[in-house]
Rosetta silent file (secondary structure, phi, psi, omega in degrees, C-alpha in Angstrom):
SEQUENCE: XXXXXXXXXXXXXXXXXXXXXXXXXXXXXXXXXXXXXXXXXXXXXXXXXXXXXXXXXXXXXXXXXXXXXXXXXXXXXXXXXXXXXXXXXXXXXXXXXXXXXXXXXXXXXXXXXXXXXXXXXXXXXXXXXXXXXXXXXXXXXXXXXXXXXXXXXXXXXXXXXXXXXXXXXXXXXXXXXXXXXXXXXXXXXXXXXXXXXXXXXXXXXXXXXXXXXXXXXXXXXXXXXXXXXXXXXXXXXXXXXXXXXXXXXXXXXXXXXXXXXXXXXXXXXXX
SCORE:     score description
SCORE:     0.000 S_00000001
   1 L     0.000  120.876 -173.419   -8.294   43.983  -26.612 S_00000001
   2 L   -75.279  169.574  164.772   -9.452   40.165  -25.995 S_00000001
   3 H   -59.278  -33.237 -175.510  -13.072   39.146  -25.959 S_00000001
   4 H  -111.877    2.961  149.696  -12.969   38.460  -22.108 S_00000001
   5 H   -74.973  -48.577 -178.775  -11.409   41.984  -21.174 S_00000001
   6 H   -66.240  -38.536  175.807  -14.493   43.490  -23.098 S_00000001
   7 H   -55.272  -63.708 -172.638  -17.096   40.690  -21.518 S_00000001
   8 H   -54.427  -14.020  177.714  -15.376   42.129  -18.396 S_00000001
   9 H  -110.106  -23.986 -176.304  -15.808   45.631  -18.711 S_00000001
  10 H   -70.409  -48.476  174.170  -19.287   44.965  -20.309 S_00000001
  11 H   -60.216  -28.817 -176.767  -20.191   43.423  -17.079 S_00000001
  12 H   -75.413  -57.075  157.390  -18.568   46.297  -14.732 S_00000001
  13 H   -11.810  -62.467  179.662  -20.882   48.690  -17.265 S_00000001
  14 H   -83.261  -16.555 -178.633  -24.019   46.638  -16.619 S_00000001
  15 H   -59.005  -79.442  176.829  -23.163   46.351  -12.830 S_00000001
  16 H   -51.831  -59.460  179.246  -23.640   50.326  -12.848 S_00000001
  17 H   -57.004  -20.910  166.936  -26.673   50.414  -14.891 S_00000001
  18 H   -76.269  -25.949  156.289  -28.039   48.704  -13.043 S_00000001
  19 H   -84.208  -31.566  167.842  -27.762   49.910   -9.779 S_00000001
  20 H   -45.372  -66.635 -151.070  -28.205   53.484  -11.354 S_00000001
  21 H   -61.577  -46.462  165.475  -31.655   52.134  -12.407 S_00000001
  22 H   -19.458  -36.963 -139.662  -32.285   51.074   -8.757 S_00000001
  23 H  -100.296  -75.691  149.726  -31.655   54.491   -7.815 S_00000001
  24 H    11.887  -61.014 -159.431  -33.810   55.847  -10.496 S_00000001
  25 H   -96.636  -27.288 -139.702  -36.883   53.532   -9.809 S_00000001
  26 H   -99.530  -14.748 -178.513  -36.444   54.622   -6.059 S_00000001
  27 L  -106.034  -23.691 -177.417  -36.971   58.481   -6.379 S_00000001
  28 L   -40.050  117.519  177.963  -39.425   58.371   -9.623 S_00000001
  29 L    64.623   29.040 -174.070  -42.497   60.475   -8.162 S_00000001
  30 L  -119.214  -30.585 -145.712  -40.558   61.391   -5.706 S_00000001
  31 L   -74.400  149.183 -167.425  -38.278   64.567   -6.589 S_00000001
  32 L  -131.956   -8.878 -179.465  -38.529   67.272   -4.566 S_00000001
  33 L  -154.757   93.464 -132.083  -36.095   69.923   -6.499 S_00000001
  34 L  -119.343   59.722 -172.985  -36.605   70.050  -10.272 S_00000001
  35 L   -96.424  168.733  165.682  -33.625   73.189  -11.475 S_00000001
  36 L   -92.967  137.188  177.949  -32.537   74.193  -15.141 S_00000001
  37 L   -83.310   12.807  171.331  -28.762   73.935  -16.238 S_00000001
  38 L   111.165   -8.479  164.907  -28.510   77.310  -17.763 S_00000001
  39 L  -139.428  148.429 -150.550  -30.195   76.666  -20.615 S_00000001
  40 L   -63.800  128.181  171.112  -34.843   76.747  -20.528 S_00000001
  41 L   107.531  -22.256 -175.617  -35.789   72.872  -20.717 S_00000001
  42 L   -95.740  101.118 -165.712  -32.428   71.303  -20.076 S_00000001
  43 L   -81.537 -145.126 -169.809  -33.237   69.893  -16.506 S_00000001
  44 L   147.241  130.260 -170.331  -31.379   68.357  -13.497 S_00000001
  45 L  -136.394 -177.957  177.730  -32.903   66.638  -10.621 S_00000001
  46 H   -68.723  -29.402 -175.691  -31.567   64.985   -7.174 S_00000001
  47 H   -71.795  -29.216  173.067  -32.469   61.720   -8.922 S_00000001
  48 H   -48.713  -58.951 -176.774  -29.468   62.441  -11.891 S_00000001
  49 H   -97.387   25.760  167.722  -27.318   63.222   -9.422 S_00000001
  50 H   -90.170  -40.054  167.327  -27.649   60.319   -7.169 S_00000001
  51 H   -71.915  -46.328 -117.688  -27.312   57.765  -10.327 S_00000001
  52 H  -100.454  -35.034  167.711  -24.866   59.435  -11.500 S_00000001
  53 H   -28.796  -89.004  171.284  -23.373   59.012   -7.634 S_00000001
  54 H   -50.789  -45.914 -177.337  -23.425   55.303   -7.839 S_00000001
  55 H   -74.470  -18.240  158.893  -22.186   54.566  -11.045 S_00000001
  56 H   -59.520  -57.896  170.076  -18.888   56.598  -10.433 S_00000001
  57 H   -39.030 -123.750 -167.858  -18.533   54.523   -7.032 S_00000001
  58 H   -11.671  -46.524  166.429  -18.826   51.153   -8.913 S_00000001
  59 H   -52.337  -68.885 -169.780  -16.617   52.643  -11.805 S_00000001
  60 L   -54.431  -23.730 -145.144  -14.052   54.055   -9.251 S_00000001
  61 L  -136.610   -3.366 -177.408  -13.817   50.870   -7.190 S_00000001
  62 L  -111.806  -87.211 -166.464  -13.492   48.418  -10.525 S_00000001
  63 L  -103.276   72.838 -172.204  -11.389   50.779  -12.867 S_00000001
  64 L   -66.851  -24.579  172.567   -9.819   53.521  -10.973 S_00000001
  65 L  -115.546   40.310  168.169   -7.548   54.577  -13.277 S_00000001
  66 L  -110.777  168.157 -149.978   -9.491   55.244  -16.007 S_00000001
  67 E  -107.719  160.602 -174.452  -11.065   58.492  -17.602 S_00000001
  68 E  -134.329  156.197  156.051  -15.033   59.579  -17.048 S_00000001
  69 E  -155.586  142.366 -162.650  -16.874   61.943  -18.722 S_00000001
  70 E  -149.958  140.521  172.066  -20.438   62.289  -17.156 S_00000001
  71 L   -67.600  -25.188 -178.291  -23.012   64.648  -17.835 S_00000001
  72 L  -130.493   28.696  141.375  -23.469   66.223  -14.725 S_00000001
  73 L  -118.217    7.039 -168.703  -19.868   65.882  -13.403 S_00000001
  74 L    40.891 -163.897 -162.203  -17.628   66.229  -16.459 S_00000001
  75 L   -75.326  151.349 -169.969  -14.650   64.909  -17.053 S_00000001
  76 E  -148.240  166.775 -178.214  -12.871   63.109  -14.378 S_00000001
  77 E    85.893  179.470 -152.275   -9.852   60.807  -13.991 S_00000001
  78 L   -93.325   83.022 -167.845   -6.670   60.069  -15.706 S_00000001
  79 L   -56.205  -19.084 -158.496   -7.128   62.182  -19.175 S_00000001
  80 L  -100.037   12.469  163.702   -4.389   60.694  -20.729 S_00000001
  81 L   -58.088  128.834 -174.612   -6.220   57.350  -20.448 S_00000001
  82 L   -84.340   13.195  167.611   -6.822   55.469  -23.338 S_00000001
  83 E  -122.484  110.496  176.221  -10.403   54.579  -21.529 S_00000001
  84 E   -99.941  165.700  167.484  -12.917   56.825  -21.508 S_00000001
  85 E  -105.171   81.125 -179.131  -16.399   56.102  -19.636 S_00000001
  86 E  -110.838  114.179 -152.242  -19.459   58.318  -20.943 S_00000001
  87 E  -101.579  122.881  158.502  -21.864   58.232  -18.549 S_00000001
  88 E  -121.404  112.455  169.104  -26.060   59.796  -18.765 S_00000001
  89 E   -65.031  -45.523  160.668  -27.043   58.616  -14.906 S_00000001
  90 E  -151.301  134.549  173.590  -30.537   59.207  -16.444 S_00000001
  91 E   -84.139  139.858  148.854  -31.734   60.269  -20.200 S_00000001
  92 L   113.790    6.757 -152.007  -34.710   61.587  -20.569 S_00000001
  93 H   -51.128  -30.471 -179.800  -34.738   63.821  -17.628 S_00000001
  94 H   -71.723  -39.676  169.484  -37.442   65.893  -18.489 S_00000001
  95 H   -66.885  -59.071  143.325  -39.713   62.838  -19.322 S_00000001
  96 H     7.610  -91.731 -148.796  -38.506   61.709  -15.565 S_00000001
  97 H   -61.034  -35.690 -168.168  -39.376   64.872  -13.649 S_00000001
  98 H   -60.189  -30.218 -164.457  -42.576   64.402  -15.668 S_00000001
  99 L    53.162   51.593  168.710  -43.481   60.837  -15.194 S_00000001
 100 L  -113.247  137.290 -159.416  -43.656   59.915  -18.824 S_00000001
 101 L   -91.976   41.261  156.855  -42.419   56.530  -18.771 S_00000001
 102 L  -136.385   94.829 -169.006  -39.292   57.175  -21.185 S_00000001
 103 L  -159.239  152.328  176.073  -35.799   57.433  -19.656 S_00000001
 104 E  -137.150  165.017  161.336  -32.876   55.409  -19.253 S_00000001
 105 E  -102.029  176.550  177.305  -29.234   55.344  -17.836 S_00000001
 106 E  -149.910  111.223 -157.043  -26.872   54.969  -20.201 S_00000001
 107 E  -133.725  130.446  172.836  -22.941   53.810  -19.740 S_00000001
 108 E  -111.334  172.413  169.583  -20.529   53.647  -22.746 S_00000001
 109 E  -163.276  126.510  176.451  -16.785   53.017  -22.964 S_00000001
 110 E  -101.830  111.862  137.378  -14.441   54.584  -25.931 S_00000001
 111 E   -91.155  157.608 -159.791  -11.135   53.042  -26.155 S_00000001
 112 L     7.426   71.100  158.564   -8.746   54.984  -28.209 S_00000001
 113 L    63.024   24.022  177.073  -11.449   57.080  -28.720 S_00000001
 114 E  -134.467   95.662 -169.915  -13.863   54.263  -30.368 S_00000001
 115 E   -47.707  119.480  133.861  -17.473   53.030  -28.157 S_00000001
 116 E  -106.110   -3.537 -152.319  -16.566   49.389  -27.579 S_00000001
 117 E  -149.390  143.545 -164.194  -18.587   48.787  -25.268 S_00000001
 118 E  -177.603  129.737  168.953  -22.918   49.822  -24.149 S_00000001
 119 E  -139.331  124.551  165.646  -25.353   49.182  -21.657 S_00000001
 120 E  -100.429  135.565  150.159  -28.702   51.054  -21.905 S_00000001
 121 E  -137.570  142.817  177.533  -30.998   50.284  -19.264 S_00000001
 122 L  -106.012  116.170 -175.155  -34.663   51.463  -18.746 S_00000001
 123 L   -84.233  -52.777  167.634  -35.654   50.577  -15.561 S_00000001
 124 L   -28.237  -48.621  165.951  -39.649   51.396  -16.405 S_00000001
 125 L  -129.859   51.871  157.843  -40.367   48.574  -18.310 S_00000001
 126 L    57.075   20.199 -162.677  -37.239   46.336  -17.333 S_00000001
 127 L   -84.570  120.920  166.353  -35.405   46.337  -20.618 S_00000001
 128 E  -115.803   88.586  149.664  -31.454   45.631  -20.422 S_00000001
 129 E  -137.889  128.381 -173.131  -29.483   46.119  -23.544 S_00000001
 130 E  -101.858  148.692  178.264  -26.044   45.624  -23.747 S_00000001
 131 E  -158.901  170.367 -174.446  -23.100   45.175  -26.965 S_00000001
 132 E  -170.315  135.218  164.127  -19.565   44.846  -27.004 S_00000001
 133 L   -52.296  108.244 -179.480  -17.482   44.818  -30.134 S_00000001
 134 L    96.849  -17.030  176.175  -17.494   41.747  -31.348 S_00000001
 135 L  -124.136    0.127  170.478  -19.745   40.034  -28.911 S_00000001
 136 L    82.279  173.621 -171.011  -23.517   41.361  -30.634 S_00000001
 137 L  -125.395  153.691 -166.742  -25.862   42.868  -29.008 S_00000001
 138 E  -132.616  163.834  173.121  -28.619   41.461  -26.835 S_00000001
 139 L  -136.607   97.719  178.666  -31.985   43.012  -24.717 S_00000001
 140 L    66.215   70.770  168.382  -32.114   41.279  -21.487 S_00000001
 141 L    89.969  -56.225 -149.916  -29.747   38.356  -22.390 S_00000001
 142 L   -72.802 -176.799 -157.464  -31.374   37.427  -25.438 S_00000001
 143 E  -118.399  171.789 -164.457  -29.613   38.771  -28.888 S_00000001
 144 L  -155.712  160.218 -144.507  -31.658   41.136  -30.961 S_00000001
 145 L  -147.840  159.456  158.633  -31.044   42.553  -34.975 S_00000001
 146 L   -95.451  158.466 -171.032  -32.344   45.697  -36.757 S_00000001
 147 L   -52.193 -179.125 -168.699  -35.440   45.452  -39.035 S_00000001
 148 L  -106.464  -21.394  168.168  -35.638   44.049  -42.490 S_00000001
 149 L   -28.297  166.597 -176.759  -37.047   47.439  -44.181 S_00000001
 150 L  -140.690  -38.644  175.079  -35.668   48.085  -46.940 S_00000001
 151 L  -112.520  155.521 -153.569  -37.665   51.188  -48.010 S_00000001
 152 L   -75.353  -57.607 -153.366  -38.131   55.021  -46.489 S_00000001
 153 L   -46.221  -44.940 -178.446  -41.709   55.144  -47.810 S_00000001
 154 L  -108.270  103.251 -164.601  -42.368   52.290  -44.891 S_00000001
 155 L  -170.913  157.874 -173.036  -40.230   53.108  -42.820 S_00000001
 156 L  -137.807  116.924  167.482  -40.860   54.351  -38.681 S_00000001
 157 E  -130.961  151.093  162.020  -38.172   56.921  -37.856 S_00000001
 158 E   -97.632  143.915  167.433  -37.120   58.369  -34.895 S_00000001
 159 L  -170.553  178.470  176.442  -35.429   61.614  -34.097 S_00000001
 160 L  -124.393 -164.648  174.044  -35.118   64.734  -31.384 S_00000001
 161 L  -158.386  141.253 -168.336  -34.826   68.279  -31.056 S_00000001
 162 L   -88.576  179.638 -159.266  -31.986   70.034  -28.935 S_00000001
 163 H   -69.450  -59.661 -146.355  -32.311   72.156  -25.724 S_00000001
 164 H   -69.833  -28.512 -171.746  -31.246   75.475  -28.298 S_00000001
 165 H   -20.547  -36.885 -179.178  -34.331   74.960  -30.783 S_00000001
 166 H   -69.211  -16.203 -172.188  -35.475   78.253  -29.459 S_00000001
 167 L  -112.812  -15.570  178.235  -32.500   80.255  -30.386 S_00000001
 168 L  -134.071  143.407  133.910  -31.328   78.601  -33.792 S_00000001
 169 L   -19.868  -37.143  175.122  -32.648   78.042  -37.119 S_00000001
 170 L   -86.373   62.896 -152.667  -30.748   74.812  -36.897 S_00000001
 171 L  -134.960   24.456  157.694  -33.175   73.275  -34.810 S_00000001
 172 L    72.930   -5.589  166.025  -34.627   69.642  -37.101 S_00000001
 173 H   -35.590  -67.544 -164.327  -38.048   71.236  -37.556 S_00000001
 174 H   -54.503  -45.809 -173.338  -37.687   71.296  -41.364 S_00000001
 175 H   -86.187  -29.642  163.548  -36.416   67.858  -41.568 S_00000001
 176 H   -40.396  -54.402  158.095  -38.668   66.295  -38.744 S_00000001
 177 H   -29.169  -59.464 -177.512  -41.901   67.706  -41.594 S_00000001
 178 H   -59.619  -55.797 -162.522  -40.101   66.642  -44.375 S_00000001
 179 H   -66.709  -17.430 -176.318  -39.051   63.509  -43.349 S_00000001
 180 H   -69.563  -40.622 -179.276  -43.195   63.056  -41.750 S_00000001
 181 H   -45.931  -42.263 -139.625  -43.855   63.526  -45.555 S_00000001
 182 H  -116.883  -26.098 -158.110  -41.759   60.748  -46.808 S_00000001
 183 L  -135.935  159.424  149.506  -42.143   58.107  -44.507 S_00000001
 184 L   -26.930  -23.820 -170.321  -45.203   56.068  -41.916 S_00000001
 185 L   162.337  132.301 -173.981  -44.023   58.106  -39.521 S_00000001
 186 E  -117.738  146.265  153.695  -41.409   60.135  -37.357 S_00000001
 187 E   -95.430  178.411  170.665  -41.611   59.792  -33.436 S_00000001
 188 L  -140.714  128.138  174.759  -39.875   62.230  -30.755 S_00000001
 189 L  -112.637  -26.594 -174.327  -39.513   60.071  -27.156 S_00000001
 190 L   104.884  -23.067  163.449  -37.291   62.773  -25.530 S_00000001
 191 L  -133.180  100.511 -178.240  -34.000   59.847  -25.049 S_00000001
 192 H   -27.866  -69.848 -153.877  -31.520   59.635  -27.419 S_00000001
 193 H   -64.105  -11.945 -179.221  -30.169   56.400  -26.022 S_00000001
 194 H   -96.802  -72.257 -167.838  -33.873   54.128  -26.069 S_00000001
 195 H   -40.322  -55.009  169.837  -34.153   55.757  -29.441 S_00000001
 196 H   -42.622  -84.637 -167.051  -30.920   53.692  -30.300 S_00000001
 197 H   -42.889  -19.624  178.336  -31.420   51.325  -28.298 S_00000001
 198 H   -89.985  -31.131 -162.432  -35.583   50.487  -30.250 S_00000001
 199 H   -81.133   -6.935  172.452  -33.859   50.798  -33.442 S_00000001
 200 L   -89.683    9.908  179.528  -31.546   47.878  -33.027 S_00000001
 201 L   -84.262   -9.294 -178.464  -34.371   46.002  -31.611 S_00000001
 202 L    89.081   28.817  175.676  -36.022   46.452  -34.901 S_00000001
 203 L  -125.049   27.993  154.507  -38.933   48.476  -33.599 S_00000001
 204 L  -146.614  153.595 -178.922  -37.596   51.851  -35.617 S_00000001
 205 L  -125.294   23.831  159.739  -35.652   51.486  -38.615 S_00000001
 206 L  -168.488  163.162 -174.154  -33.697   55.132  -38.629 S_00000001
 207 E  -171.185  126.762 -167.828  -32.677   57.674  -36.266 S_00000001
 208 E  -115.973 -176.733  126.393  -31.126   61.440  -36.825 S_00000001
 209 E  -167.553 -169.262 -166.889  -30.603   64.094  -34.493 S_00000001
 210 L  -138.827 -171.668  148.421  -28.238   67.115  -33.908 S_00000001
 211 L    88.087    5.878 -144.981  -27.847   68.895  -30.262 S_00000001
 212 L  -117.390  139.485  166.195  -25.907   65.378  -28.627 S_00000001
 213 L   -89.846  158.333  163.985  -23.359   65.091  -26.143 S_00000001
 214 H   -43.284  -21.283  174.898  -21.213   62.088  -26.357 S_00000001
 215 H  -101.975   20.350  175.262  -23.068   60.358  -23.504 S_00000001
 216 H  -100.598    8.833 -167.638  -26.192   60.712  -25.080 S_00000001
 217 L  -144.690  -18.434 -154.932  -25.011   58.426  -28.164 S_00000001
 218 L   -76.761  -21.218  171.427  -21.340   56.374  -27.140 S_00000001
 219 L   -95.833  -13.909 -177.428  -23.360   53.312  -25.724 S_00000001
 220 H   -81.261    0.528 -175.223  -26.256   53.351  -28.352 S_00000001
 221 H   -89.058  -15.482 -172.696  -23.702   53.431  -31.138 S_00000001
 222 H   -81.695  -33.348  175.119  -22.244   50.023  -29.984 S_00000001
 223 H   -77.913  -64.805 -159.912  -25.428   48.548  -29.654 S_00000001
 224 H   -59.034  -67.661 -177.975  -27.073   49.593  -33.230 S_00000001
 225 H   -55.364   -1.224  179.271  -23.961   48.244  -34.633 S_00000001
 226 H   -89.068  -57.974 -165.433  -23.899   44.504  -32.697 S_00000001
 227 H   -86.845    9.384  159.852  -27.425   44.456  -33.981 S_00000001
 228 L   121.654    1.723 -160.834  -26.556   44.847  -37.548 S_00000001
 229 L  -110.447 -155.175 -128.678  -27.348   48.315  -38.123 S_00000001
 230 E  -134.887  125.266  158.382  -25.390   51.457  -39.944 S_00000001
 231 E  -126.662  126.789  144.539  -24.221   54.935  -37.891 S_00000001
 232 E  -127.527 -123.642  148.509  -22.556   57.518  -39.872 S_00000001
 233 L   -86.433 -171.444  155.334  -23.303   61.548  -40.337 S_00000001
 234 L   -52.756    1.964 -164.435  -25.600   63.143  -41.940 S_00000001
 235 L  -160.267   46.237  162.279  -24.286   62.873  -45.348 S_00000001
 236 L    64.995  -17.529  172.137  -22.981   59.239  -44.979 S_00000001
 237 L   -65.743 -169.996 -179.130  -19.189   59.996  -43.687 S_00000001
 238 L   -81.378  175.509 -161.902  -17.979   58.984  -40.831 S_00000001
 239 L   -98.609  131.711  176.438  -19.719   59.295  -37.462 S_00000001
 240 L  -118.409  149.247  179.401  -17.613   61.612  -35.309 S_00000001
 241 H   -73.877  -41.193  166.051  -18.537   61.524  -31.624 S_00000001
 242 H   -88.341   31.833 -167.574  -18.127   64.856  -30.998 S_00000001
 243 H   -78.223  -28.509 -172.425  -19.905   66.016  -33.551 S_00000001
 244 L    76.898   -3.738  179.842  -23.205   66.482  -31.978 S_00000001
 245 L  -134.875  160.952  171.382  -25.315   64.774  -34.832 S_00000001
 246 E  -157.037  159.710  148.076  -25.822   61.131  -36.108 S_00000001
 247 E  -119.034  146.708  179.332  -27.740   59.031  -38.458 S_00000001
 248 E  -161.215  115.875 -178.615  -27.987   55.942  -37.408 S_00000001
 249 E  -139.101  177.772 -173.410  -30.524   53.446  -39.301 S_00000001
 250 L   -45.910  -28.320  171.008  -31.344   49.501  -40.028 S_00000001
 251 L   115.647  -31.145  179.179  -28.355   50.114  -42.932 S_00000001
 252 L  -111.355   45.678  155.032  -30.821   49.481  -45.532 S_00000001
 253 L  -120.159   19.644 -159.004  -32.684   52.687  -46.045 S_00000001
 254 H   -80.993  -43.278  168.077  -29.581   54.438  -44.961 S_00000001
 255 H   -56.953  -28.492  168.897  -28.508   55.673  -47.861 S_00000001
 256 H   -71.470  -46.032 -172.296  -32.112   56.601  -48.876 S_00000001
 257 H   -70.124  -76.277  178.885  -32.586   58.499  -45.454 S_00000001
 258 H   -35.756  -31.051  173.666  -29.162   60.605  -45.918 S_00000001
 259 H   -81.785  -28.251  169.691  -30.267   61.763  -49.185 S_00000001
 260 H   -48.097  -77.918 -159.174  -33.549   62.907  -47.638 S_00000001
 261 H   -53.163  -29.630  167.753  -32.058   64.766  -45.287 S_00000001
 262 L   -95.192   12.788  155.043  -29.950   66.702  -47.340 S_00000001
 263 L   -89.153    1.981 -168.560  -32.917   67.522  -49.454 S_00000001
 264 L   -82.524  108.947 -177.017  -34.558   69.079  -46.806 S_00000001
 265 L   -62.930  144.250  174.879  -35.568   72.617  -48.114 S_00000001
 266 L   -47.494  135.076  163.442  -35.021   75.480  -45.518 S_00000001
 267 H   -22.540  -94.481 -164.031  -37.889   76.148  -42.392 S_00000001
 268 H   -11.601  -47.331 -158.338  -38.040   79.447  -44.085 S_00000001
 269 H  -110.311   29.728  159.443  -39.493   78.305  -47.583 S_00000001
 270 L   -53.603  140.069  172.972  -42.166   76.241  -45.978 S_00000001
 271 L  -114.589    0.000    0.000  -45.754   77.468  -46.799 S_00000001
């Protein structure tokens, strides 16, 4: 894969987020039918599936024979493609329906199964950032790195908690505490991909979660890494997409952060 097929697909990518966000900005305090997807908190609005609308049209009319996998239409396309497209028309939906000013689209591309390619955009405060393998990563043109921490005691982490928390033990409580313990500070914003997407700007320096679909993480993984920083699992191996979990930090508390987590004594033996 050359440099100017990925500037070229990075550009179809950003095309779509962009008009997604359009889309986005145009219903925001607007929505008129607010349902649940079968499980309590995990939303869907008219506004999802209108982005989600456009960026298949723009996909479909640039790279037709290529494979989608979208959150509220599932997989689509040519399976046996070695390009997939994993598409969130908007993260954060619940902050959305909500008006809390944190959501994004989000549009990735896996070739043979590996994000090359991410565009996050937040239409709310005008933020565009885009990576490509190999070409670094930038936030509205300009190019942008992960912090310089070095240690978890100062350290700002991010992390989330999935739509199941209510039904499993395996739900980042313990380690969200733990980790509050250990460091300045854990946030929750409610969108995986702007969580990515602050820590390669250098305004978080780690980020865990569990609960993830592939289009909540395949363009923010492309991006952390352009801007210098480290995704694996929990416990430092490699990052599998479908895995549903990541760590993904500046790289140098990463190793510090991974050991944390898998010190985190059970919810249970909490006093």
């Amino acid at each position: 894969m050359t440099d100017n097929q990925l500037q070229n697909f990075l550009e179809i990518a950003t095309e779509a987020a962009l008009a997604a966000g359009s889309v986005l900005q145009s219903f925001c305090g607007k929505l008129e039918k607010i349902q649940e997807k079968g499980r309590s908190g995990d939303l869907v609005t008219e506004a999802d599936k209108a982005s989600e609308a456009v960026i298949l049209e723009i996909l479909g009319r640039h790279v037709p024979d290529h494979a989608i996998l979208a959150e509220e239409s599932g997989k689509l396309g040519d399976a046996s493609s070695k390009y997939l497209w994993a598409i969130d028309p908007l993260d954060g939906t619940t902050n959305y329906a909500h008006q809390y000013p944190f959501w994004a689209v989000s549009i990735g591309l896996l070739i043979d199964g590996i994000p090359q390619i991410g565009v996050i955009y937040d239409p709310f405060h005008n933020e565009l950032f885009r990576a490509g393998k190999g070409l670094g990563a930038t936030c509205n043109r300009k190019p942008i790195q992960v912090s310089q921490i070095s240690e978890l005691r100062t350290s700002l982490l991010v992390t989330g908690f999935a739509y199941d928390r209510r039904e499993t033990a395996d739900n980042n409580y313990a380690e969200f505490c733990h980790l509050t313990h250990l460091t300045q500070g854990v946030r929750r914003s409610g969108s995986a991909s702007l969580d990515l997407a602050h820590l390669a700007m250098g305004r978080s320096d780690g980020y865990w979660e569990r609960g993830l679909a592939p289009w909540d993480v395949a363009a923010g993984v492309v991006i952390v890494s352009e801007a210098g920083g480290q995704i694996t699992a929990y416990d430092g191996s490699a990052f599998k997409m479908n895995s549903g979990r990541i760590l993904a930090t500046n790289g140098r508390i990463h190793a510090e952060l991974s050991s944390a987590l898998l010190a985190v004594p059970p919810l249970s033996s909490w006093k």
